[in-house]
Coordinates of N, CA, C and O and ligand atoms in Angstrom, one line a residue:
M167 N 94.8 116.8 54.1 CA 95.8 116.1 55.0 C 95.2 115.8 56.3 O 94.7 116.7 57.0
K168 N 95.2 114.5 56.7 CA 94.6 114.1 58.0 C 95.5 114.4 59.1 O 96.8 114.3 59.0
K169 N 94.9 114.8 60.3 CA 95.8 115.1 61.4 C 95.8 114.0 62.5 O 94.7 113.5 62.9
I170 N 97.0 113.6 62.8 CA 97.2 112.6 63.8 C 97.7 113.3 65.1 O 98.7 114.0 65.0
V171 N 97.2 113.0 66.2 CA 97.7 113.4 67.5 C 98.2 112.2 68.3 O 97.5 111.2 68.4
L172 N 99.5 112.3 68.7 CA 100.1 111.1 69.4 C 100.0 111.4 70.9 O 100.2 112.6 71.4
F173 N 99.8 110.4 71.7 CA 100.0 110.4 73.2 C 101.1 109.4 73.5 O 101.1 108.3 73.1
A174 N 102.1 109.9 74.3 CA 103.2 109.0 74.6 C 103.7 109.4 76.0 O 103.6 110.6 76.4
S175 N 104.3 108.4 76.7 CA 104.7 108.7 78.1 C 106.2 108.6 78.3 O 106.8 109.0 79.3
G176 N 106.9 107.9 77.4 CA 108.3 107.5 77.7 C 109.3 107.8 76.6 O 109.4 109.0 76.1
T177 N 110.0 106.8 76.1 CA 111.1 107.0 75.2 C 110.7 107.5 73.8 O 111.3 108.3 73.2
G178 N 109.6 106.9 73.3 CA 109.0 107.5 72.1 C 109.6 107.0 70.8 O 109.6 107.7 69.8
T179 N 110.1 105.7 70.8 CA 110.6 105.2 69.5 C 109.5 105.0 68.5 O 109.6 105.3 67.3
N180 N 108.3 104.6 69.0 CA 107.1 104.5 68.1 C 106.7 105.9 67.6 O 106.4 106.0 66.5
A181 N 106.6 106.8 68.5 CA 106.2 108.2 68.2 C 107.1 108.7 67.1 O 106.6 109.2 66.0
E182 N 108.4 108.6 67.2 CA 109.3 109.1 66.2 C 109.2 108.4 64.9 O 109.2 109.0 63.8
N183 N 109.0 107.1 65.0 CA 108.8 106.3 63.8 C 107.6 106.7 63.0 O 107.6 106.8 61.8
I184 N 106.5 107.1 63.7 CA 105.3 107.5 63.1 C 105.5 108.9 62.5 O 105.0 109.2 61.4
I185 N 106.1 109.8 63.2 CA 106.4 111.1 62.7 C 107.2 111.1 61.4 O 106.8 111.7 60.4
V186 N 108.2 110.3 61.4 CA 109.1 110.2 60.2 C 108.3 109.5 59.0 O 108.4 110.0 57.9
H187 N 107.5 108.5 59.3 CA 106.7 107.9 58.3 C 105.8 108.9 57.6 O 105.8 109.0 56.3
F188 N 105.1 109.7 58.4 CA 104.2 110.6 57.7 C 104.8 111.9 57.2 O 104.2 112.6 56.3
N189 N 106.0 112.2 57.6 CA 106.8 113.2 57.0 C 107.0 112.9 55.5 O 107.2 113.9 54.7
K190 N 107.1 111.6 55.2 CA 107.4 111.2 53.8 C 106.1 111.1 52.9 O 106.2 110.7 51.8
K191 N 104.9 111.3 53.5 CA 103.7 111.1 52.8 C 102.9 112.4 52.8 O 103.0 113.2 53.7
N192 N 101.9 112.4 51.9 CA 101.1 113.7 51.9 C 99.6 113.3 52.3 O 98.7 114.0 51.9
I193 N 99.4 112.2 53.0 CA 98.1 111.9 53.4 C 97.8 112.2 54.9 O 96.6 112.3 55.2
G194 N 98.8 112.3 55.6 CA 98.6 112.6 57.1 C 99.8 113.2 57.7 O 100.9 113.2 57.1
T195 N 99.6 113.9 58.8 CA 100.7 114.5 59.5 C 100.5 114.4 61.0 O 99.4 114.4 61.4
V196 N 101.6 114.3 61.7 CA 101.5 114.4 63.2 C 101.4 115.8 63.6 O 102.3 116.6 63.5
A197 N 100.2 116.2 64.1 CA 99.9 117.6 64.5 C 100.5 117.9 65.9 O 100.8 119.1 66.1
A198 N 100.6 116.9 66.8 CA 101.1 117.2 68.1 C 101.4 115.9 68.9 O 100.9 114.9 68.5
V199 N 102.3 116.1 69.8 CA 102.6 115.0 70.8 C 102.1 115.4 72.2 O 102.6 116.4 72.7
F200 N 101.2 114.7 72.8 CA 100.7 115.0 74.1 C 101.5 114.0 75.1 O 101.6 112.8 74.8
C201 N 101.9 114.5 76.2 CA 102.8 113.7 77.1 C 102.5 114.0 78.6 O 102.4 115.2 78.9
N202 N 102.4 113.0 79.4 CA 102.1 113.2 80.8 C 103.4 113.3 81.7 O 103.3 113.4 82.9
N203 N 104.6 113.2 81.0 CA 105.8 113.2 81.8 C 106.8 114.3 81.2 O 107.3 114.1 80.1
P204 N 107.0 115.3 82.0 CA 107.9 116.4 81.5 C 109.3 116.0 81.2 O 110.0 116.7 80.5
N205 N 109.7 114.9 81.7 CA 111.1 114.4 81.5 C 111.2 113.3 80.4 O 112.3 112.8 80.2
A206 N 110.1 113.0 79.8 CA 110.1 111.9 78.8 C 111.0 112.3 77.6 O 110.9 113.4 77.1
K207 N 111.7 111.3 77.1 CA 112.6 111.5 75.9 C 111.7 111.7 74.7 O 112.2 112.3 73.7
V208 N 110.5 111.3 74.7 CA 109.6 111.5 73.5 C 109.5 113.0 73.2 O 109.4 113.4 72.0
L209 N 109.6 113.9 74.2 CA 109.5 115.3 74.0 C 110.7 115.8 73.2 O 110.5 116.7 72.3
D210 N 111.9 115.3 73.4 CA 113.0 115.8 72.6 C 112.9 115.3 71.2 O 113.2 116.0 70.3
K211 N 112.4 114.1 71.1 CA 112.2 113.5 69.7 C 111.2 114.4 68.9 O 111.4 114.7 67.7
A212 N 110.1 114.7 69.6 CA 109.1 115.6 68.9 C 109.7 116.9 68.5 O 109.5 117.4 67.3
K213 N 110.4 117.5 69.4 CA 111.0 118.8 69.1 C 112.0 118.7 68.0 O 112.1 119.6 67.1
K214 N 112.8 117.7 67.9 CA 113.7 117.4 66.8 C 113.0 117.5 65.5 O 113.6 118.0 64.5
W215 N 111.8 117.0 65.4 CA 111.0 117.0 64.1 C 110.0 118.2 64.0 O 109.1 118.1 63.2
N216 N 110.2 119.1 64.9 CA 109.3 120.3 64.9 C 107.9 120.0 65.1 O 107.0 120.7 64.5
V217 N 107.6 119.0 65.9 CA 106.2 118.7 66.2 C 105.8 119.4 67.5 O 106.5 119.2 68.5
P218 N 104.7 120.1 67.6 CA 104.3 120.8 68.8 C 104.1 119.7 70.0 O 103.6 118.6 69.7
T219 N 104.5 120.1 71.2 CA 104.3 119.2 72.3 C 103.3 119.8 73.3 O 103.3 121.1 73.5
V220 N 102.6 119.0 74.0 CA 101.7 119.5 75.1 C 102.0 118.6 76.3 O 101.8 117.3 76.2
V221 N 102.4 119.1 77.4 CA 102.7 118.4 78.6 C 101.6 118.7 79.6 O 101.2 119.8 79.8
F222 N 101.1 117.6 80.3 CA 100.0 117.8 81.3 C 100.3 116.8 82.4 O 101.0 115.8 82.2
S223 N 99.7 117.1 83.6 CA 99.8 116.1 84.7 C 98.7 115.1 84.7 O 97.7 115.3 84.0
K224 N 98.9 114.1 85.5 CA 97.9 113.0 85.7 C 96.6 113.7 86.1 O 95.5 113.3 85.7
E225 N 96.7 114.6 87.0 CA 95.5 115.3 87.6 C 94.7 116.1 86.5 O 93.5 116.2 86.5
E226 N 95.5 116.7 85.6 CA 94.9 117.6 84.6 C 94.2 116.8 83.5 O 93.4 117.3 82.8
F227 N 94.6 115.5 83.4 CA 94.3 114.7 82.2 C 92.8 114.6 82.0 O 92.3 114.7 80.9
S228 N 92.0 114.4 83.1 CA 90.6 114.2 83.0 C 89.8 115.5 83.0 O 88.6 115.5 83.0
T229 N 90.5 116.6 83.0 CA 89.8 117.9 83.0 C 89.6 118.4 81.6 O 90.2 117.9 80.7
D230 N 88.7 119.3 81.5 CA 88.4 119.9 80.1 C 89.5 120.6 79.5 O 89.6 120.9 78.3
K231 N 90.5 121.0 80.3 CA 91.7 121.7 79.8 C 92.4 120.9 78.8 O 92.7 121.4 77.7
V232 N 92.7 119.6 79.1 CA 93.4 118.8 78.1 C 92.5 118.5 76.9 O 93.0 118.6 75.7
L233 N 91.2 118.3 77.1 CA 90.3 118.0 76.0 C 90.2 119.3 75.1 O 90.3 119.1 73.8
Q234 N 90.2 120.4 75.7 CA 90.1 121.7 74.8 C 91.4 121.8 74.0 O 91.4 122.2 72.8
K235 N 92.5 121.6 74.6 CA 93.8 121.7 73.9 C 93.8 120.6 72.8 O 94.2 121.0 71.7
L236 N 93.3 119.4 73.0 CA 93.3 118.4 72.0 C 92.4 118.8 70.9 O 92.7 118.7 69.7
N237 N 91.2 119.4 71.2 CA 90.2 119.8 70.2 C 90.9 120.9 69.3 O 90.6 121.0 68.1
S238 N 91.8 121.7 69.9 CA 92.4 122.8 69.1 C 93.2 122.3 67.9 O 93.4 123.0 66.9
F239 N 93.6 121.0 68.0 CA 94.4 120.4 66.9 C 93.5 119.7 65.9 O 94.0 119.2 64.9
Q240 N 92.2 119.6 66.2 CA 91.2 119.0 65.3 C 91.7 117.6 64.8 O 91.8 117.4 63.5
P241 N 92.0 116.7 65.7 CA 92.6 115.4 65.2 C 91.5 114.5 64.5 O 90.4 114.5 64.9
D242 N 92.0 113.9 63.4 CA 91.2 112.8 62.7 C 91.5 111.5 63.4 O 90.6 110.6 63.3
L243 N 92.6 111.3 64.0 CA 92.9 110.1 64.7 C 93.9 110.4 65.9 O 94.8 111.2 65.7
I244 N 93.6 109.8 67.0 CA 94.4 109.9 68.2 C 95.1 108.6 68.4 O 94.4 107.5 68.5
V245 N 96.4 108.6 68.6 CA 97.2 107.4 68.6 C 98.0 107.3 69.9 O 98.8 108.2 70.2
L246 N 97.8 106.3 70.7 CA 98.5 106.1 71.9 C 99.7 105.2 71.5 O 99.6 104.0 71.1
A247 N 100.9 105.8 71.7 CA 102.1 105.1 71.3 C 103.1 105.0 72.5 O 103.9 105.9 72.7
G248 N 102.8 104.0 73.3 CA 103.6 104.0 74.6 C 103.1 104.9 75.6 O 103.8 105.6 76.3
F249 N 101.7 105.0 75.7 CA 101.1 105.9 76.7 C 100.5 105.1 77.8 O 99.8 104.1 77.6
L250 N 100.8 105.6 79.1 CA 100.6 104.7 80.2 C 99.4 105.0 81.1 O 99.1 104.3 82.0
L251 N 98.8 106.2 80.9 CA 97.6 106.5 81.8 C 96.3 106.0 81.1 O 96.2 105.9 79.9
K252 N 95.4 105.8 82.0 CA 94.0 105.4 81.5 C 93.4 106.6 80.9 O 93.4 107.7 81.4
F253 N 92.8 106.3 79.7 CA 92.2 107.5 79.0 C 90.9 107.9 79.6 O 90.0 107.0 79.9
P254 N 90.6 109.2 79.8 CA 89.4 109.7 80.5 C 88.2 109.7 79.6 O 88.3 109.8 78.4
Q255 N 87.0 109.5 80.3 CA 85.7 109.5 79.6 C 85.5 110.6 78.7 O 84.9 110.5 77.6
N256 N 85.8 111.9 79.1 CA 85.5 113.0 78.3 C 86.1 113.0 76.9 O 85.5 113.3 75.9
I257 N 87.4 112.5 76.9 CA 88.0 112.4 75.5 C 87.5 111.2 74.8 O 87.2 111.3 73.6
I258 N 87.2 110.1 75.4 CA 86.7 108.9 74.7 C 85.3 109.2 74.1 O 85.0 108.8 73.0
Q259 N 84.5 109.9 74.9 CA 83.2 110.3 74.4 C 83.2 111.3 73.2 O 82.4 111.2 72.3
T260 N 84.2 112.2 73.2 CA 84.3 113.2 72.2 C 84.8 112.6 70.9 O 84.5 113.1 69.8
Y261 N 85.6 111.5 71.0 CA 86.3 110.9 69.8 C 86.0 109.4 69.7 O 86.9 108.6 69.7
P262 N 84.7 109.0 69.5 CA 84.3 107.6 69.4 C 85.0 107.0 68.1 O 85.0 107.6 67.1
N263 N 85.6 105.8 68.3 CA 86.3 105.1 67.2 C 87.4 105.9 66.6 O 87.8 105.6 65.4
K264 N 87.9 106.9 67.3 CA 89.0 107.6 66.7 C 90.3 107.6 67.6 O 91.2 108.4 67.4
I265 N 90.3 106.7 68.6 CA 91.4 106.6 69.5 C 91.9 105.1 69.4 O 91.2 104.2 69.6
I266 N 93.2 105.0 69.1 CA 93.8 103.6 69.0 C 95.0 103.5 69.9 O 95.7 104.5 70.2
N267 N 95.3 102.3 70.3 CA 96.5 102.1 71.2 C 97.3 100.9 70.7 O 96.7 100.0 70.0
I268 N 98.6 100.9 70.9 CA 99.4 99.7 70.6 C 99.8 99.0 72.0 O 100.1 99.7 72.9
H269 N 99.6 97.7 72.0 CA 99.9 97.0 73.2 C 101.0 95.9 72.9 O 100.9 95.2 71.9
P270 N 102.0 95.8 73.7 CA 103.1 94.9 73.4 C 102.9 93.4 73.7 O 103.7 92.7 74.3
A271 N 101.7 92.9 73.4 CA 101.4 91.5 73.6 C 100.2 91.1 72.8 O 99.6 92.0 72.1
L272 N 99.8 89.8 72.8 CA 98.7 89.4 72.0 C 97.4 89.4 72.9 O 97.1 88.4 73.5
L273 N 96.7 90.5 72.8 CA 95.5 90.6 73.6 C 94.5 89.6 73.2 O 94.5 89.2 72.0
P274 N 93.6 89.1 74.0 CA 93.4 89.5 75.4 C 94.4 89.1 76.5 O 94.2 89.4 77.6
K275 N 95.4 88.3 76.0 CA 96.4 87.9 77.0 C 97.3 89.1 77.4 O 97.6 89.9 76.5
Y276 N 97.7 89.1 78.6 CA 98.7 90.1 79.1 C 98.2 91.6 78.9 O 99.0 92.4 78.5
G277 N 96.9 91.8 79.1 CA 96.4 93.2 79.1 C 95.9 93.6 80.5 O 96.0 92.8 81.4
G278 N 95.4 94.8 80.6 CA 94.8 95.3 81.8 C 95.8 96.1 82.6 O 96.9 96.4 82.3
K279 N 95.3 96.6 83.8 CA 96.0 97.6 84.6 C 97.4 96.9 85.0 O 97.4 95.8 85.4
G280 N 98.4 97.7 85.0 CA 99.7 97.2 85.4 C 100.5 96.4 84.3 O 101.7 96.1 84.5
M281 N 99.8 96.1 83.3 CA 100.4 95.3 82.2 C 100.9 96.3 81.1 O 100.2 96.6 80.2
Y282 N 102.1 96.7 81.3 CA 102.7 97.6 80.2 C 104.2 97.4 80.2 O 104.8 96.9 81.1
G283 N 104.8 97.7 79.0 CA 106.2 97.7 78.8 C 106.9 96.4 79.4 O 106.4 95.3 79.1
M284 N 107.9 96.5 80.2 CA 108.7 95.4 80.6 C 107.9 94.4 81.5 O 108.2 93.2 81.6
H285 N 106.9 94.9 82.2 CA 106.0 94.0 83.0 C 105.4 92.9 82.1 O 105.3 91.8 82.6
V286 N 105.0 93.3 80.9 CA 104.4 92.3 80.0 C 105.5 91.3 79.6 O 105.2 90.1 79.7
H287 N 106.6 91.7 79.2 CA 107.7 90.8 78.7 C 108.2 89.9 79.8 O 108.5 88.7 79.6
R288 N 108.2 90.4 81.1 CA 108.6 89.5 82.2 C 107.6 88.4 82.4 O 107.9 87.2 82.7
A289 N 106.3 88.8 82.3 CA 105.2 87.8 82.5 C 105.2 86.7 81.4 O 105.0 85.6 81.7
I290 N 105.6 87.1 80.2 CA 105.7 86.2 79.1 C 106.7 85.1 79.4 O 106.5 83.9 79.2
I291 N 107.9 85.6 80.0 CA 108.9 84.6 80.3 C 108.5 83.7 81.5 O 108.7 82.5 81.4
E292 N 107.9 84.3 82.5 CA 107.5 83.5 83.7 C 106.5 82.4 83.2 O 106.5 81.3 83.8
N293 N 105.7 82.7 82.3 CA 104.6 81.7 81.8 C 105.1 80.8 80.7 O 104.4 80.1 80.1
K294 N 106.4 81.0 80.4 CA 107.1 80.1 79.4 C 106.3 80.1 78.0 O 106.1 79.1 77.4
E295 N 105.8 81.3 77.7 CA 105.1 81.4 76.4 C 106.1 81.1 75.2 O 107.3 81.5 75.3
T296 N 105.5 80.5 74.2 CA 106.4 80.2 73.0 C 106.2 81.3 71.9 O 106.9 81.2 70.9
E297 N 105.3 82.2 72.1 CA 105.2 83.3 71.2 C 104.6 84.5 71.9 O 104.0 84.4 73.0
T298 N 104.9 85.7 71.3 CA 104.3 86.9 71.8 C 104.0 87.8 70.6 O 103.9 87.2 69.5
G299 N 103.8 89.1 70.7 CA 103.5 89.9 69.6 C 102.9 91.3 69.9 O 103.2 91.8 71.0
I300 N 102.2 91.8 69.0 CA 101.7 93.2 69.2 C 100.2 93.2 68.9 O 99.7 92.4 68.0
S301 N 99.5 94.1 69.5 CA 98.0 94.3 69.2 C 97.8 95.7 69.1 O 98.2 96.5 69.9
I302 N 97.0 96.1 68.0 CA 96.6 97.5 67.9 C 95.1 97.5 68.0 O 94.4 96.6 67.3
H303 N 94.5 98.3 68.9 CA 93.1 98.2 69.2 C 92.5 99.5 69.4 O 93.2 100.5 69.8
F304 N 91.2 99.6 69.3 CA 90.5 100.8 69.7 C 90.5 101.0 71.2 O 90.5 100.0 71.9
V305 N 90.4 102.2 71.6 CA 90.4 102.5 73.1 C 89.0 102.7 73.6 O 88.3 103.5 73.0
N306 N 88.6 102.0 74.6 CA 87.4 102.3 75.3 C 87.7 102.5 76.8 O 88.8 102.7 77.1
E307 N 86.6 102.5 77.6 CA 86.8 102.9 79.0 C 87.5 101.9 79.8 O 87.9 102.1 80.9
H308 N 87.8 100.7 79.3 CA 88.5 99.6 80.0 C 89.9 99.5 79.4 O 90.0 99.4 78.2
Y309 N 90.9 99.3 80.3 CA 92.2 99.1 79.8 C 92.3 97.9 78.8 O 91.9 96.8 79.1
D310 N 92.8 98.2 77.6 CA 93.2 97.1 76.7 C 92.0 96.2 76.2 O 92.2 95.1 75.9
E311 N 90.8 96.8 76.3 CA 89.6 95.9 76.0 C 88.9 96.3 74.7 O 87.9 95.6 74.3
G312 N 89.2 97.4 74.0 CA 88.5 97.8 72.8 C 88.8 96.8 71.7 O 89.7 96.0 71.8
N313 N 88.0 96.9 70.6 CA 88.1 95.9 69.5 C 89.5 96.0 68.9 O 90.1 97.0 68.7
V314 N 90.0 94.8 68.6 CA 91.4 94.6 68.1 C 91.3 94.9 66.6 O 90.4 94.4 65.9
I315 N 92.2 95.7 66.1 CA 92.3 96.1 64.6 C 93.3 95.2 63.9 O 93.2 94.8 62.8
F316 N 94.4 94.9 64.6 CA 95.6 94.3 64.0 C 96.4 93.5 65.0 O 96.6 94.1 66.1
Q317 N 96.9 92.3 64.7 CA 97.8 91.6 65.6 C 98.9 91.0 64.7 O 98.7 90.6 63.6
K318 N 100.1 90.9 65.3 CA 101.2 90.2 64.6 C 102.0 89.4 65.7 O 102.2 89.9 66.8
T319 N 102.3 88.2 65.3 CA 103.0 87.3 66.3 C 104.5 87.2 66.0 O 104.9 87.2 64.8
V320 N 105.3 86.9 67.0 CA 106.7 86.6 66.9 C 106.9 85.3 67.7 O 106.5 85.3 68.9
T321 N 107.6 84.4 67.2 CA 108.0 83.1 67.9 C 109.1 83.4 68.8 O 110.1 84.1 68.5
L322 N 109.1 82.8 70.0 CA 110.2 82.9 71.0 C 111.0 81.6 71.1 O 110.4 80.5 71.0
A323 N 112.3 81.7 71.2 CA 113.1 80.5 71.4 C 113.0 80.0 72.8 O 113.2 78.8 73.0
G324 N 112.7 80.8 73.7 CA 112.5 80.3 75.1 C 113.7 80.8 76.0 O 113.6 80.6 77.3
N325 N 114.8 81.3 75.5 CA 115.9 81.7 76.3 C 116.1 83.2 76.2 O 117.2 83.7 76.7
E326 N 115.1 84.0 75.7 CA 115.3 85.4 75.6 C 115.2 86.1 77.0 O 114.5 85.6 77.9
T327 N 115.9 87.2 77.1 CA 115.8 88.1 78.3 C 114.6 89.0 78.0 O 114.1 89.1 76.9
P328 N 114.0 89.6 79.1 CA 112.9 90.6 78.8 C 113.3 91.7 77.8 O 112.5 92.1 77.0
E329 N 114.6 92.1 77.9 CA 115.1 93.2 77.0 C 115.1 92.7 75.5 O 114.7 93.4 74.6
E330 N 115.4 91.4 75.3 CA 115.4 90.8 74.0 C 114.0 90.7 73.4 O 113.8 90.9 72.3
I331 N 113.1 90.3 74.3 CA 111.7 90.3 73.9 C 111.2 91.7 73.5 O 110.5 91.9 72.5
A332 N 111.5 92.6 74.4 CA 111.1 94.0 74.1 C 111.6 94.5 72.7 O 110.9 95.1 71.9
E333 N 112.9 94.1 72.4 CA 113.5 94.4 71.1 C 112.7 93.8 69.9 O 112.4 94.4 68.9
K334 N 112.3 92.5 70.1 CA 111.6 91.8 69.0 C 110.2 92.5 68.9 O 109.7 92.6 67.7
V335 N 109.6 92.8 70.0 CA 108.3 93.5 69.9 C 108.4 94.9 69.3 O 107.5 95.3 68.4
H336 N 109.4 95.6 69.7 CA 109.6 96.9 69.1 C 109.8 96.9 67.6 O 109.3 97.7 66.8
Q337 N 110.5 95.8 67.1 CA 110.7 95.7 65.7 C 109.4 95.5 65.0 O 109.1 96.1 63.9
L338 N 108.5 94.7 65.5 CA 107.1 94.5 64.9 C 106.4 95.8 65.0 O 105.7 96.1 64.0
E339 N 106.5 96.5 66.1 CA 105.7 97.8 66.2 C 106.2 98.8 65.2 O 105.3 99.4 64.5
H340 N 107.5 98.9 65.0 CA 108.0 99.9 64.1 C 107.7 99.5 62.6 O 107.4 100.4 61.8
Q341 N 107.6 98.2 62.4 CA 107.3 97.8 61.0 C 105.8 98.0 60.7 O 105.5 98.4 59.5
H342 N 104.9 97.8 61.6 CA 103.5 97.7 61.3 C 102.6 98.9 61.7 O 101.6 99.1 61.1
F343 N 103.0 99.6 62.8 CA 102.1 100.6 63.3 C 101.8 101.7 62.3 O 100.6 102.0 62.1
P344 N 102.8 102.3 61.7 CA 102.5 103.4 60.7 C 101.6 102.9 59.6 O 100.6 103.7 59.3
E345 N 101.7 101.7 59.1 CA 100.9 101.2 58.0 C 99.4 101.1 58.5 O 98.5 101.4 57.7
V346 N 99.2 100.6 59.7 CA 97.9 100.5 60.3 C 97.2 101.9 60.4 O 96.0 102.1 60.0
I347 N 98.0 102.8 60.9 CA 97.5 104.2 61.0 C 97.1 104.7 59.7 O 96.0 105.3 59.5
E348 N 98.0 104.5 58.7 CA 97.7 105.0 57.3 C 96.4 104.4 56.8 O 95.6 105.1 56.2
K349 N 96.2 103.1 57.0 CA 95.0 102.5 56.5 C 93.8 103.1 57.1 O 92.8 103.4 56.5
L350 N 93.9 103.4 58.4 CA 92.7 103.9 59.2 C 92.4 105.3 58.7 O 91.2 105.7 58.4
I351 N 93.4 106.2 58.5 CA 93.1 107.6 58.1 C 92.6 107.6 56.6 O 91.9 108.5 56.2
T352 N 93.1 106.7 55.8 CA 92.7 106.7 54.4 C 91.3 106.1 54.3 O 90.5 106.7 53.6
H353 N 91.0 105.1 55.1 CA 89.7 104.5 55.0 C 88.6 105.4 55.5 O 87.5 105.4 55.0
N354 N 88.9 106.3 56.5 CA 87.9 107.2 57.0 C 87.8 108.5 56.3 O 87.2 109.4 56.8
S355 N 88.4 108.6 55.1 CA 88.3 109.9 54.4 C 87.1 110.0 53.5 O 86.5 109.0 53.2
Ligands
LIG412 C1 105.8 99.9 73.3 O1 106.4 98.6 73.3 C2 104.3 99.9 73.5 O2 103.7 98.8 73.0 C3 104.2 99.8 75.0 O3 105.2 100.7 75.5 C4 106.3 100.7 74.6 C5 106.7 102.1 74.3 O4 107.9 102.1 73.6 N1 102.9 100.2 75.5 C6 102.3 99.7 76.5 O5 102.8 98.9 77.2 C7 100.9 100.2 76.8 N2 100.2 99.3 77.7 P1 108.4 103.5 72.9 O6 108.3 104.6 73.9 O7 109.8 103.2 72.5 O8 107.5 103.8 71.7

């Protein structure tokens, strides 16, 4: 059974969707949810499904304390599901090609520092884009710049609110993210 460790900062609809998906399979399991925000709703969701949680501060993140805690779960894949801090070098170097992120736009457009969540969807509207989508990519030392593994597009009518775009993007994420994770852990076995 492959071990997946999730990193999330907020609501955690993706995290919960991944936990539920792998609860039904015998190829992988979510071993832990790491979170930088003690008030994040994702923590309640993880507890509801009896998944261990680890909470750390922004300052602790780049120290060996978090790395050692992560190592203790022996992850086969580390998955950023709505995680908003930049990943530190010590973790990236310990887990080459084993860390992936989901981004709510079609990279390389709308990536980089400050481009997350609703900021992305508002920029899409400002620029009158006719489509948006999701990107799943490997994590390297630069925000949103690692190799893209998977993308899916959704067409926009042009009159959506940022919340409506977020909803369309979430639907794509919930539909495809678990499958992509499943392929990666199966492929690497
Ligand atoms: C998701 O749409 C994810 O793509 C985005 O945050 C949302 C989290 O939703 N991630 C980023 O913007 C990272 N740059 P969730 O907490 O409901 O899963």
